[in-house]
PDB file of C-alpha atoms in Angstrom:
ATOM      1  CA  UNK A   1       5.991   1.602  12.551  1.00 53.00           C
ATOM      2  CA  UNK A   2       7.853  -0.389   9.958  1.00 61.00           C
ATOM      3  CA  UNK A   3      11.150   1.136   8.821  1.00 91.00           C
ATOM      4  CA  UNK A   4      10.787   2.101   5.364  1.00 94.00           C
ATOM      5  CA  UNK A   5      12.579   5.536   4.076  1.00 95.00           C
ATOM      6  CA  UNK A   6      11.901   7.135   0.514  1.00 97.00           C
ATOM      7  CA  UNK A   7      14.695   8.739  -0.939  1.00 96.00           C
ATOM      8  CA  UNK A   8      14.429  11.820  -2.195  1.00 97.00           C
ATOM      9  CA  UNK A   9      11.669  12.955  -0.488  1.00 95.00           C
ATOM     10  CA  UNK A  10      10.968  16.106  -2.921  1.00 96.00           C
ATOM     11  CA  UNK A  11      12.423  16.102  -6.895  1.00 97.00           C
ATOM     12  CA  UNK A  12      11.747  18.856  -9.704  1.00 97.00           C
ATOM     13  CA  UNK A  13      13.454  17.433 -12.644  1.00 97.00           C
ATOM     14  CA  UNK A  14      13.055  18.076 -16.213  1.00 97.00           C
ATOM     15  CA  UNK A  15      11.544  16.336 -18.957  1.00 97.00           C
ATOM     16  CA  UNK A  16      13.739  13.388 -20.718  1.00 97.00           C
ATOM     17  CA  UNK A  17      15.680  12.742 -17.687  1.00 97.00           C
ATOM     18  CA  UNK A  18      15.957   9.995 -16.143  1.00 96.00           C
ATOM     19  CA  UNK A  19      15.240   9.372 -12.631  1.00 97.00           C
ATOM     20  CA  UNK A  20      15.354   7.181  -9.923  1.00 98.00           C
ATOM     21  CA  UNK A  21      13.670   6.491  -6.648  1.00 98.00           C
ATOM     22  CA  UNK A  22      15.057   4.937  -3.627  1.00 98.00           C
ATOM     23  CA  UNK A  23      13.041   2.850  -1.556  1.00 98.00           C
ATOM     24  CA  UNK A  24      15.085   1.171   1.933  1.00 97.00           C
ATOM     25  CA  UNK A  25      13.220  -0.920   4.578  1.00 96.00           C
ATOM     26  CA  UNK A  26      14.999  -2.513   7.706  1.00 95.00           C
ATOM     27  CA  UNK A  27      11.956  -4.871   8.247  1.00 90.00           C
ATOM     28  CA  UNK A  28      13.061  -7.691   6.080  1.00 91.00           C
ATOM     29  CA  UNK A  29      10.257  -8.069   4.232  1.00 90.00           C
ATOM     30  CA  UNK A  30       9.900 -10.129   1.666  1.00 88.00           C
ATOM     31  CA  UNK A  31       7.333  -8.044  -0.351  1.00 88.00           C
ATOM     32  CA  UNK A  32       7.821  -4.493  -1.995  1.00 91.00           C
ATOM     33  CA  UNK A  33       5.813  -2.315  -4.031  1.00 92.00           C
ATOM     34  CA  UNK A  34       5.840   1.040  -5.920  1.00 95.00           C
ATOM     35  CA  UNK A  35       2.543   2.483  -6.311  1.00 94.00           C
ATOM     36  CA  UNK A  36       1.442   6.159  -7.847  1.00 96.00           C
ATOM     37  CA  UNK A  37      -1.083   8.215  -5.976  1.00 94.00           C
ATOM     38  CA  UNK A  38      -2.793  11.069  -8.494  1.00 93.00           C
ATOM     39  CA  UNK A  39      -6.118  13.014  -7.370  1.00 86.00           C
ATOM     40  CA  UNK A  40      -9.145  10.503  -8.173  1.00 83.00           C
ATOM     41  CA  UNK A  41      -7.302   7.614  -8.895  1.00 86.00           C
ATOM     42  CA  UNK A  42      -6.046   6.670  -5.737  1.00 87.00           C
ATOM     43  CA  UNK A  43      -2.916   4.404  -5.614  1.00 89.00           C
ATOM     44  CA  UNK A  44      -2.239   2.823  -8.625  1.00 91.00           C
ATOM     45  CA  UNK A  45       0.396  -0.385  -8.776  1.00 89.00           C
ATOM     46  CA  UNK A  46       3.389   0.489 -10.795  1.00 94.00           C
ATOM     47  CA  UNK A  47       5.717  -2.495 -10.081  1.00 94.00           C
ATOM     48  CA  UNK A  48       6.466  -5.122  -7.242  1.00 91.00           C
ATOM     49  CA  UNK A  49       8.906  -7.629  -5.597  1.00 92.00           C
ATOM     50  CA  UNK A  50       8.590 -10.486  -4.233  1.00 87.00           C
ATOM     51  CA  UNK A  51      11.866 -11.506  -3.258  1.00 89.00           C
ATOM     52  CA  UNK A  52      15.430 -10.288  -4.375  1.00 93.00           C
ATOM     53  CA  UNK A  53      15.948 -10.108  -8.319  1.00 91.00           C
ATOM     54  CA  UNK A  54      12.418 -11.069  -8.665  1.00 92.00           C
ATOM     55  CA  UNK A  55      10.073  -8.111 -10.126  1.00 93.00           C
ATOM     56  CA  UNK A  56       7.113  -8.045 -12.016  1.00 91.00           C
ATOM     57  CA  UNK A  57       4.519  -5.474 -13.245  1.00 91.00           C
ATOM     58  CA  UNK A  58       1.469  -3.602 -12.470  1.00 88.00           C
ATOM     59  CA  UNK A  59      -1.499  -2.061 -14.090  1.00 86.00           C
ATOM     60  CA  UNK A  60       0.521   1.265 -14.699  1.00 93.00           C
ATOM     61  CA  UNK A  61       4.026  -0.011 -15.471  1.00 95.00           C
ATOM     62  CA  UNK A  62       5.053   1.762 -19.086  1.00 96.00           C
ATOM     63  CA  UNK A  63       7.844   3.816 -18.822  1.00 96.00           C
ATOM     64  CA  UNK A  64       9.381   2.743 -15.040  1.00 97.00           C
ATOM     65  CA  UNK A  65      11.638  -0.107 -14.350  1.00 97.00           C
ATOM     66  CA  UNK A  66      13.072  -1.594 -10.896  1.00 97.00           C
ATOM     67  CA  UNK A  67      15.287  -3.633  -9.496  1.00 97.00           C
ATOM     68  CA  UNK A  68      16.185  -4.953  -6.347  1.00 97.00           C
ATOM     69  CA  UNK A  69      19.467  -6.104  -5.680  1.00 96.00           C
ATOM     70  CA  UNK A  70      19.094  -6.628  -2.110  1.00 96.00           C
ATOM     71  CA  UNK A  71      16.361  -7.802   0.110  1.00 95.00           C
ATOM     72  CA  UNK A  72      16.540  -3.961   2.020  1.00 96.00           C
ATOM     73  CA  UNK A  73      16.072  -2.088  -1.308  1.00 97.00           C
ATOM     74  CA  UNK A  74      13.896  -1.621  -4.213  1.00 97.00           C
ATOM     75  CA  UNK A  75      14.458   1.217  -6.728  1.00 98.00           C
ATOM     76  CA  UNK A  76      12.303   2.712  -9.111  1.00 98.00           C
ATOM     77  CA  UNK A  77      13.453   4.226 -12.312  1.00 98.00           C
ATOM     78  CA  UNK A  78      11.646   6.657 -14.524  1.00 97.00           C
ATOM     79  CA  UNK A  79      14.117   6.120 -17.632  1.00 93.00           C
ATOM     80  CA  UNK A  80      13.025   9.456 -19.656  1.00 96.00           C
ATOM     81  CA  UNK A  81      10.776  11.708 -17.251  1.00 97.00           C
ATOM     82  CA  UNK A  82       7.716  12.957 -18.865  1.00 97.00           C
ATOM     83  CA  UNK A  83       4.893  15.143 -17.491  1.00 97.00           C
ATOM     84  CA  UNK A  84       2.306  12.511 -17.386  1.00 96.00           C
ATOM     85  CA  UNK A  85       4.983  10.742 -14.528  1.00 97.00           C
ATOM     86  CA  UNK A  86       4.784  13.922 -11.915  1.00 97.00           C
ATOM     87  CA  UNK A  87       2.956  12.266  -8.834  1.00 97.00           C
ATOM     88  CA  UNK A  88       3.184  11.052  -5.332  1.00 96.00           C
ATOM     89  CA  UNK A  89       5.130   8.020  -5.843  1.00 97.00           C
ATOM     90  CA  UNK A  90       4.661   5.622  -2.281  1.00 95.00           C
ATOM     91  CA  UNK A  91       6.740   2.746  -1.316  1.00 95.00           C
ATOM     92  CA  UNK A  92       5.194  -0.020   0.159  1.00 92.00           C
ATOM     93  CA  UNK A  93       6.713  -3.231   2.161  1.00 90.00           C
ATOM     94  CA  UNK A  94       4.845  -6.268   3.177  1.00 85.00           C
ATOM     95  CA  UNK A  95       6.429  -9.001   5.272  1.00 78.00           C
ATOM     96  CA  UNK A  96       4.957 -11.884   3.231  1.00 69.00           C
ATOM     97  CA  UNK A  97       4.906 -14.066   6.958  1.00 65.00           C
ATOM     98  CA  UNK A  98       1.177 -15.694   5.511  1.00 60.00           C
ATOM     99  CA  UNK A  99      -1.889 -14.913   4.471  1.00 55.00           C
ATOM    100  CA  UNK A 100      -3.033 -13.988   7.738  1.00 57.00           C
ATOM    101  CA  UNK A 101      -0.062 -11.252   8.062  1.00 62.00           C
ATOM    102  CA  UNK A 102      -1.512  -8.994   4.728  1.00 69.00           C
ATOM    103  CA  UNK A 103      -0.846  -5.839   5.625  1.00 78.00           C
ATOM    104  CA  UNK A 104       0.940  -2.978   3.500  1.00 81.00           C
ATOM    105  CA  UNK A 105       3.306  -0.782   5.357  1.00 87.00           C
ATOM    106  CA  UNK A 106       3.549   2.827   3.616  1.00 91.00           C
ATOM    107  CA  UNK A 107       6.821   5.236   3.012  1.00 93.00           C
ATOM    108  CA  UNK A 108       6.466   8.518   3.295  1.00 92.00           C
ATOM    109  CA  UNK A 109       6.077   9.160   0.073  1.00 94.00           C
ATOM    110  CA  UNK A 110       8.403  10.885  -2.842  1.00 96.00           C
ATOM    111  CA  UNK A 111       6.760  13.888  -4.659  1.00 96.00           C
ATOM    112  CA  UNK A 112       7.648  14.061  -8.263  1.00 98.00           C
ATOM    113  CA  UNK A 113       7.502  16.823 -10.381  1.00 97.00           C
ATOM    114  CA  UNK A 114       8.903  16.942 -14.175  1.00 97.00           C
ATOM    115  CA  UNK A 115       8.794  20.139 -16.066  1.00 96.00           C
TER     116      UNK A 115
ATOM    117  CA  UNK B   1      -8.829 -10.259 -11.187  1.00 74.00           C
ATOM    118  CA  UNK B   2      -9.695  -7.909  -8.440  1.00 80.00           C
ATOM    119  CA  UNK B   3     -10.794  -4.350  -8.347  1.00 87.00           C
ATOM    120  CA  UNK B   4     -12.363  -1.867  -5.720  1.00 92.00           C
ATOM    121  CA  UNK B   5     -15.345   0.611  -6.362  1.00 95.00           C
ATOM    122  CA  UNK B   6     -15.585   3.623  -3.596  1.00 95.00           C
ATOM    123  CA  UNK B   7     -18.889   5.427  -3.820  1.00 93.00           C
ATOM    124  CA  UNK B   8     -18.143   8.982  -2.894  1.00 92.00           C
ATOM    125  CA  UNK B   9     -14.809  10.633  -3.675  1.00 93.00           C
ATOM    126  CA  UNK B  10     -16.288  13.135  -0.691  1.00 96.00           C
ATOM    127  CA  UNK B  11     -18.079  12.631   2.344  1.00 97.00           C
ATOM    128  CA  UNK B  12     -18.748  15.238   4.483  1.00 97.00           C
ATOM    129  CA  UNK B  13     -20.314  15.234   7.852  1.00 97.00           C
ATOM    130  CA  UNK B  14     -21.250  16.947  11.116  1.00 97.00           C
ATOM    131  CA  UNK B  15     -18.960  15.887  14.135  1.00 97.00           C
ATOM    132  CA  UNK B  16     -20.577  13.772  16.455  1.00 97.00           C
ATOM    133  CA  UNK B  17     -22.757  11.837  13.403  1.00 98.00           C
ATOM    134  CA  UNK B  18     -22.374   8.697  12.179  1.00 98.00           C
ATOM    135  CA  UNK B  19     -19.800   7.826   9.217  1.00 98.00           C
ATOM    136  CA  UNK B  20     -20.284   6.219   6.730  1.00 98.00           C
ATOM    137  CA  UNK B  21     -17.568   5.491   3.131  1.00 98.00           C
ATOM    138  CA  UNK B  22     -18.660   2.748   1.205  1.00 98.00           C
ATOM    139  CA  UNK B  23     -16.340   0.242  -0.765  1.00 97.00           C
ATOM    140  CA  UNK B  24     -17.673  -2.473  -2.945  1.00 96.00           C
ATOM    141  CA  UNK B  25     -15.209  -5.146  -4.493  1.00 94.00           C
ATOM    142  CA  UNK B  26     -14.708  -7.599  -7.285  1.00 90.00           C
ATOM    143  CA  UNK B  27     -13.069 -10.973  -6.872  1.00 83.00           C
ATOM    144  CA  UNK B  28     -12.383 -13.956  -8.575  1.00 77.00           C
ATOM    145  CA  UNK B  29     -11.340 -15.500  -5.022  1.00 78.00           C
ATOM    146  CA  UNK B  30     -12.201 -15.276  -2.032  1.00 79.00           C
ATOM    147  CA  UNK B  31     -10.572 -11.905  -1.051  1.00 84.00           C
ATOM    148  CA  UNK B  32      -8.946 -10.095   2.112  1.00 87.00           C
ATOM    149  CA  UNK B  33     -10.030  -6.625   2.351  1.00 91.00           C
ATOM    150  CA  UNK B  34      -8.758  -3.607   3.921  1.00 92.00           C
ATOM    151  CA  UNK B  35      -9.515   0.098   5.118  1.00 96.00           C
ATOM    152  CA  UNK B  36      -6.343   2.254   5.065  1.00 94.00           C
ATOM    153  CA  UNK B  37      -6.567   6.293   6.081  1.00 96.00           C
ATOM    154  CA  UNK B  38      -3.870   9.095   4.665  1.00 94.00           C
ATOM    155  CA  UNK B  39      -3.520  11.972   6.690  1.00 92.00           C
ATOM    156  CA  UNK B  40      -2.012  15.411   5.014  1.00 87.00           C
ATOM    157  CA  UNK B  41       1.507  14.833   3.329  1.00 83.00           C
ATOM    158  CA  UNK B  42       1.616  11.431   5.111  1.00 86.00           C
ATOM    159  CA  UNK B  43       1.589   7.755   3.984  1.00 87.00           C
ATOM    160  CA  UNK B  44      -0.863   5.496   4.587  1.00 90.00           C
ATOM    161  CA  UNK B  45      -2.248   4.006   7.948  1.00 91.00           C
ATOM    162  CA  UNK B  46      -4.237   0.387   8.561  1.00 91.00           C
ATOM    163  CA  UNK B  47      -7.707   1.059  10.035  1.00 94.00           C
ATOM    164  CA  UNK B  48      -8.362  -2.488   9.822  1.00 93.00           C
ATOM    165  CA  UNK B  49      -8.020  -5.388   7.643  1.00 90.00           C
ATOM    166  CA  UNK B  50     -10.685  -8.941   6.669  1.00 89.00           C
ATOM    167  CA  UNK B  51      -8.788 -12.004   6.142  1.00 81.00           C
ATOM    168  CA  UNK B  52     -11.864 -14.280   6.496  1.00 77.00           C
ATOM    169  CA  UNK B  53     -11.853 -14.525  10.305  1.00 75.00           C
ATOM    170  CA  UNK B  54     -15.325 -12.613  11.627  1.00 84.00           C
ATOM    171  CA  UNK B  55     -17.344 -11.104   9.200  1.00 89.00           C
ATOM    172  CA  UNK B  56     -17.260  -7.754  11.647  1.00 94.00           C
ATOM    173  CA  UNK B  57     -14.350  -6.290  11.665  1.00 94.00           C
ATOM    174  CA  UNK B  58     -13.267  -3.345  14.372  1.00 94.00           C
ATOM    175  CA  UNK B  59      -9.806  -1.482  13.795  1.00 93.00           C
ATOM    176  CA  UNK B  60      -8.572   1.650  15.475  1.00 92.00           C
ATOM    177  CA  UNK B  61     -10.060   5.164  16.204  1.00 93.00           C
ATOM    178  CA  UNK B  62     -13.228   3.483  16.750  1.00 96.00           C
ATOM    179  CA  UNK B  63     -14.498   2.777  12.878  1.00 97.00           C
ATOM    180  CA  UNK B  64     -15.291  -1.166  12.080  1.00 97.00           C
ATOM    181  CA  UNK B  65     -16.513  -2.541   8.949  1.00 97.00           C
ATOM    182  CA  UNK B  66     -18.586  -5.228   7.968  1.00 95.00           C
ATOM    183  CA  UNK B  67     -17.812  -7.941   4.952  1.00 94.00           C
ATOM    184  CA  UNK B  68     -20.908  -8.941   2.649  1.00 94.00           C
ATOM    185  CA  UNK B  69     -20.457 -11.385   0.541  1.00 91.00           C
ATOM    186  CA  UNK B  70     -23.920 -11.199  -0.884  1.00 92.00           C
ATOM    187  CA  UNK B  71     -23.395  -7.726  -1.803  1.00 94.00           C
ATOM    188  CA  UNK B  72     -19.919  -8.117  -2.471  1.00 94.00           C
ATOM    189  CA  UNK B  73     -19.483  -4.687   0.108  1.00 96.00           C
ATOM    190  CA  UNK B  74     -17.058  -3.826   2.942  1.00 96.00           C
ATOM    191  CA  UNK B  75     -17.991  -0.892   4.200  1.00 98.00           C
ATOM    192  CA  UNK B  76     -16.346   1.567   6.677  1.00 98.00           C
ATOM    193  CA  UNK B  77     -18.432   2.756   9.778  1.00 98.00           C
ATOM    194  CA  UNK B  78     -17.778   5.215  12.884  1.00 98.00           C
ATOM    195  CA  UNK B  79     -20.660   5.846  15.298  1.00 97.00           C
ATOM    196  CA  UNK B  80     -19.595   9.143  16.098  1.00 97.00           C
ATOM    197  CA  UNK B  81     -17.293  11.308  13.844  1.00 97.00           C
ATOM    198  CA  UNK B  82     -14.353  13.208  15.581  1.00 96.00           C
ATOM    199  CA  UNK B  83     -12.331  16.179  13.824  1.00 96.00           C
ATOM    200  CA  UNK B  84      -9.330  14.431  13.888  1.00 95.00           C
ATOM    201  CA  UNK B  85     -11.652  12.050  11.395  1.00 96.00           C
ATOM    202  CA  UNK B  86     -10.840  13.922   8.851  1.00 96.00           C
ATOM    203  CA  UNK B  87      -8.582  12.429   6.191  1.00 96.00           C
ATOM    204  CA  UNK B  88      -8.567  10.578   3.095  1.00 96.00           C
ATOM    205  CA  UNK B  89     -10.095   6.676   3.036  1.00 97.00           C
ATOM    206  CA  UNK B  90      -8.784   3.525   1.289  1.00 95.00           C
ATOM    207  CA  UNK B  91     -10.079   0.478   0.440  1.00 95.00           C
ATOM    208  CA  UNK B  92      -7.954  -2.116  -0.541  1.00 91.00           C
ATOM    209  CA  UNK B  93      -8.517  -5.641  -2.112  1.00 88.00           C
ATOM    210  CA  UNK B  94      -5.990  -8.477  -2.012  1.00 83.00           C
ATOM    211  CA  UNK B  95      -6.325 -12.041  -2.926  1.00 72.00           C
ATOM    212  CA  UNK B  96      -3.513 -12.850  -0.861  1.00 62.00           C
ATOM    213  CA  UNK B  97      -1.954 -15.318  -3.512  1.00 60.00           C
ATOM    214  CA  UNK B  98       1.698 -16.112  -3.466  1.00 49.00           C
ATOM    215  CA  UNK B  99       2.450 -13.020  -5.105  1.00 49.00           C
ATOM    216  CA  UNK B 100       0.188 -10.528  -3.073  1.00 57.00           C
ATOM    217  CA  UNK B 101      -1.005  -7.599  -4.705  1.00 73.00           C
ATOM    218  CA  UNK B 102      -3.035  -5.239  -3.121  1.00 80.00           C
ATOM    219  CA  UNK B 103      -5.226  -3.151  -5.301  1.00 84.00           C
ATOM    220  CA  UNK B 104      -6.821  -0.022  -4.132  1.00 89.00           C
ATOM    221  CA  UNK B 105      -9.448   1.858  -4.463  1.00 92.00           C
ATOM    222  CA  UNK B 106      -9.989   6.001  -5.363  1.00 92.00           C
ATOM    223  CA  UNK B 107     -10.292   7.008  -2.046  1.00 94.00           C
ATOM    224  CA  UNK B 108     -13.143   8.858  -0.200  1.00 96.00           C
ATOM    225  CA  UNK B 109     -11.996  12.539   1.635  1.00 96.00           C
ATOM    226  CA  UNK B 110     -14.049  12.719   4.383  1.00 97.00           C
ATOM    227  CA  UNK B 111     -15.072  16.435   6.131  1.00 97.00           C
ATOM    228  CA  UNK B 112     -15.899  16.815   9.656  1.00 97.00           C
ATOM    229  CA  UNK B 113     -17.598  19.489   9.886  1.00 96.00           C
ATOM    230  CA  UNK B 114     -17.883  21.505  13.669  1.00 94.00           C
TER     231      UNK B 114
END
C-alpha cells in the first residue's frame, strides 16, 4: 500500500473557523489530490498538485485553498468552516511515472464535521 | 471534458449470482477508465484499471470489466458474488493528460444477500 497518512483523522469544529487538513505521503509522487466524498455524489475533486508550489482547482473548489510546500505534503484549508463543508474529505497520491502508471492511491480519509 | 454516469446507486444480489454495476462515460479523448471499491470507514481500493491495452480487463477478487467504445460503457462484472462483495463501487474516468485528473463517478452500494 502506498504511504499516505491524513491528519486529523476525526474533527468537530465550529462554524467560521478555519481549518486545515494534512495530507503526508512517503511515495514521492508527483501527483496529489483532495477530493470530498458526500452520500450520492461520490468523490468530488476539490483541488490538486502536480508538482511542488504548483496547484490548481477542481469542480468543487469555493471556499478551500492548498498548498504544497514540499513534494511529501499537501494541505487543505477550509478558511471559514461552514456546514455545507462537513464531509469525508480523502487524500489521494498518484506517482505521475506515465500514462500507463494511472492509478490513484487513497488516504484514509478525514471526517469533517462543522457545527 | 470528462464525466462518469453509474446506473444504480444500489445493487443488491443473492450470493453466488452474477454481478453486475454499470458505468457509462463521456470523453473528449480517448480515456483510461477505472473500477475502485470502498469498504466501511476505509479509503478506496483499485479493482482494475483500462489504459487502452485489451479491451477486457480482469482485476482482483475475481470481477473484470469490459471497455465499449460504441456504447461509450465500462462495466463491472463478477460471475459469482461473495459476501465479502459487499461494498461501495467506483468508476473513475481519466484522460491521463499531463495534469491527470481523475473524475469519479456516484458510486453503486452493492448487497449480497445470503
Amino acid at each position: 500500500d502506498a504511504g499516505i497518512t491524513q491528519s486529523p483523522r476525526h474533527k468537530v469544529t465550529e462554524t467560521g473557523t478555519p481549518v486545515t487538513l494534512r495530507c503526508h505521503q512517503t511515495e514521492n509522487h508527483r501527483y496529489m489530490y483532495w477530493y470530498r466524498q458526500d452520500p450520492g455524489h461520490g468523490l468530488r475533486l476539490i483541488h490538486y498538485s502536480y508538482g511542488v508550489k504548483d496547484t490548481d482547482k477542481g469542480e468543487v473548489s469555493d471556499g478551500y485553498s492548498v498548498s504544497r510546500s514540499k513534494t511529501e505534503d499537501f494541505l487543505l484549508t477550509l478558511e471559514s468552516a461552514t456546514s455545507s463543508q462537513t464531509s469525508v474529505y480523502f487524500c489521494a497520491t498518484e506517482s505521475g511515472t506515465g500514462f500507463k502508471n494511472t492509478e490513484a492511491f487513497f488516504g484514509q480519509g478525514t471526517r469533517l464535521t462543522v457545527v | 471534458a470528462q464525466s462518469v454516469t453509474q446506473l444504480g446507486s444500489h445493487v443488491s444480489v443473492s450470493e453466488g449470482a452474477l454481478v453486475l454495476l454499470r458505468c457509462n462515460y463521456s470523453s473528449s479523448v480517448p480515456p483510461y477508465l477505472f473500477w475502485y471499491v470502498q469498504y466501511p470507514n476505509q479509503g478506496l481500493q483499485l479493482l482494475l484499471k483500462y489504459t487502452s491495452a485489451a479491451t477486457l480487463v480482469k482485476g482482483i477478487n475475481g470481477f473484470e470489466a469490459e471497455f465499449k467504445k460504441s456504447e461509450t460503457s465500462f462495466h463491472l462484472t463478477k460471475p459469482s458474488a461473495h459476501m465479502s462483495d459487499a461494498a461501495e463501487y467506483f468508476c473513475a474516468v481519466s484522460t491521463g493528460s499531463s495534469a491527470s485528473k481523475i473524475i469519479f463517478g456516484s458510486g453503486t452500494r452493492l448487497s449480497i444477500r445470503p
